[in-house]
Amino acid sequence: MGSGLFCGAVMVVLGYLDSLLFGSSLALYGVLFVPVCVLTAVWVRRGDLMTAPVVLPIAFAVGLLPVSDHGGGISGHLMGLFTGLATQAGWLYGGTLIAGLIVLVRRVRLVARRAAARRHQT
């Protein structure tokens, strides 16, 4: 839960900063997503390791709202969001893959430590 709130809040803030300072640069938003993925994967609690790769694409989409083009009304806003998701899919997949690999390594190490502790007890 905490990792989802962290990355969601950071991506919304980065989205607003991007739209205010750089005029909605989707490429910059995608580049900024990768460090957020790494930080989320490193800082997530051990018990929530497998949730990090799930919440990251959701945070990407939520933070994309202020960056996407705002056409006419709700339909224009949704079209801008879908266009942003389609054009920035490489950053979305890349950041999620990096986070997934970090989480996987952390999970394997955690399971190995638990198994070693159990063998030591017997």
Short mmCIF file of C-alpha atoms in Angstrom, two decimals:
data_model
loop_
_atom_site.label_atom_id
_atom_site.label_comp_id
_atom_site.label_asym_id
_atom_site.label_seq_id
_atom_site.Cartn_x
_atom_site.Cartn_y
_atom_site.Cartn_z
CA MET A 1 0.00 0.00 0.00
CA GLY A 2 2.74 2.45 0.90
CA SER A 3 4.69 1.83 -2.29
CA GLY A 4 1.58 2.47 -4.37
CA LEU A 5 0.91 5.75 -2.62
CA PHE A 6 4.56 6.75 -2.91
CA CYS A 7 4.93 6.15 -6.63
CA GLY A 8 1.44 7.45 -7.41
CA ALA A 9 2.02 10.71 -5.54
CA VAL A 10 5.50 11.18 -7.02
CA MET A 11 4.26 10.58 -10.57
CA VAL A 12 1.38 13.04 -10.14
CA VAL A 13 3.77 15.68 -8.81
CA LEU A 14 6.23 14.98 -11.64
CA GLY A 15 3.37 15.17 -14.15
CA TYR A 16 2.27 18.57 -12.89
CA LEU A 17 5.86 19.85 -12.77
CA ASP A 18 6.46 18.60 -16.29
CA SER A 19 3.34 20.29 -17.62
CA LEU A 20 4.10 23.56 -15.80
CA LEU A 21 7.82 23.82 -16.54
CA PHE A 22 8.25 22.07 -19.88
CA GLY A 23 4.82 22.23 -21.52
CA SER A 24 3.79 18.60 -21.18
CA SER A 25 6.84 16.78 -22.47
CA LEU A 26 5.81 13.14 -22.64
CA ALA A 27 9.37 12.00 -23.28
CA LEU A 28 10.64 13.72 -20.12
CA TYR A 29 7.77 12.21 -18.15
CA GLY A 30 8.75 8.75 -19.37
CA VAL A 31 12.40 9.30 -18.48
CA LEU A 32 11.43 10.44 -14.98
CA PHE A 33 9.32 7.32 -14.53
CA VAL A 34 12.36 5.01 -14.54
CA PRO A 35 13.99 6.39 -11.34
CA VAL A 36 10.61 6.28 -9.61
CA CYS A 37 10.38 2.59 -10.56
CA VAL A 38 13.82 1.88 -9.15
CA LEU A 39 13.12 3.75 -5.90
CA THR A 40 9.78 2.02 -5.47
CA ALA A 41 11.33 -1.42 -6.00
CA VAL A 42 14.16 -0.69 -3.57
CA TRP A 43 12.02 0.89 -0.85
CA VAL A 44 9.01 -1.44 -0.89
CA ARG A 45 8.49 -3.49 2.26
CA ARG A 46 9.48 -7.14 2.16
CA GLY A 47 5.89 -8.26 2.62
CA ASP A 48 4.74 -6.16 -0.34
CA LEU A 49 7.50 -7.04 -2.79
CA MET A 50 5.25 -8.46 -5.45
CA THR A 51 2.94 -5.43 -5.48
CA ALA A 52 5.56 -2.98 -6.79
CA PRO A 53 5.44 -4.10 -10.44
CA VAL A 54 1.64 -3.96 -10.28
CA VAL A 55 1.22 -0.45 -8.89
CA LEU A 56 3.83 1.17 -11.15
CA PRO A 57 1.78 1.13 -14.37
CA ILE A 58 -1.20 2.48 -12.43
CA ALA A 59 0.96 5.30 -11.05
CA PHE A 60 2.25 6.00 -14.57
CA ALA A 61 -1.31 6.36 -15.87
CA VAL A 62 -2.44 8.54 -12.96
CA GLY A 63 0.56 10.83 -13.29
CA LEU A 64 0.03 11.03 -17.03
CA LEU A 65 -3.28 12.86 -16.56
CA PRO A 66 -1.75 16.35 -16.11
CA VAL A 67 0.77 15.75 -18.90
CA SER A 68 -1.62 14.45 -21.57
CA ASP A 69 -3.24 16.78 -24.08
CA HIS A 70 -6.58 18.16 -23.00
CA GLY A 71 -8.78 18.26 -26.09
CA GLY A 72 -12.48 18.87 -25.80
CA GLY A 73 -14.03 17.65 -22.56
CA ILE A 74 -13.87 14.14 -21.15
CA SER A 75 -13.43 12.40 -24.48
CA GLY A 76 -10.50 14.65 -25.41
CA HIS A 77 -8.92 14.07 -22.03
CA LEU A 78 -9.27 10.30 -22.38
CA MET A 79 -7.92 10.41 -25.93
CA GLY A 80 -4.87 12.34 -24.69
CA LEU A 81 -4.38 9.79 -21.92
CA PHE A 82 -4.59 6.82 -24.30
CA THR A 83 -2.28 8.52 -26.77
CA GLY A 84 0.23 9.19 -23.97
CA LEU A 85 0.05 5.56 -22.85
CA ALA A 86 0.56 4.34 -26.41
CA THR A 87 3.44 6.64 -27.27
CA GLN A 88 5.26 6.16 -23.96
CA ALA A 89 4.78 2.39 -23.73
CA GLY A 90 8.53 1.81 -24.01
CA TRP A 91 9.23 3.82 -20.86
CA LEU A 92 6.27 2.18 -19.11
CA TYR A 93 7.40 -1.35 -19.96
CA GLY A 94 11.07 -0.60 -19.36
CA GLY A 95 10.54 0.94 -15.94
CA THR A 96 8.17 -1.82 -14.89
CA LEU A 97 10.62 -4.48 -16.11
CA ILE A 98 13.49 -2.91 -14.15
CA ALA A 99 11.35 -2.77 -11.02
CA GLY A 100 10.24 -6.36 -11.58
CA LEU A 101 13.84 -7.55 -11.83
CA ILE A 102 14.85 -5.68 -8.67
CA VAL A 103 11.87 -7.08 -6.79
CA LEU A 104 12.58 -10.58 -8.08
CA VAL A 105 16.19 -10.44 -6.89
CA ARG A 106 15.08 -9.13 -3.50
CA ARG A 107 12.46 -11.90 -3.23
CA VAL A 108 14.93 -14.67 -4.13
CA ARG A 109 17.40 -13.37 -1.54
CA LEU A 110 14.64 -13.20 1.09
CA VAL A 111 13.53 -16.79 0.41
CA ALA A 112 17.14 -18.00 0.48
CA ARG A 113 17.76 -16.31 3.84
CA ARG A 114 14.60 -17.83 5.30
CA ALA A 115 15.57 -21.29 4.06
CA ALA A 116 19.08 -20.92 5.53
CA ALA A 117 17.62 -19.80 8.86
CA ARG A 118 15.32 -22.84 8.92
CA ARG A 119 18.21 -25.18 8.19
CA HIS A 120 20.22 -23.60 10.97
CA GLN A 121 17.41 -24.16 13.47
CA THR A 122 17.21 -27.88 12.80
#
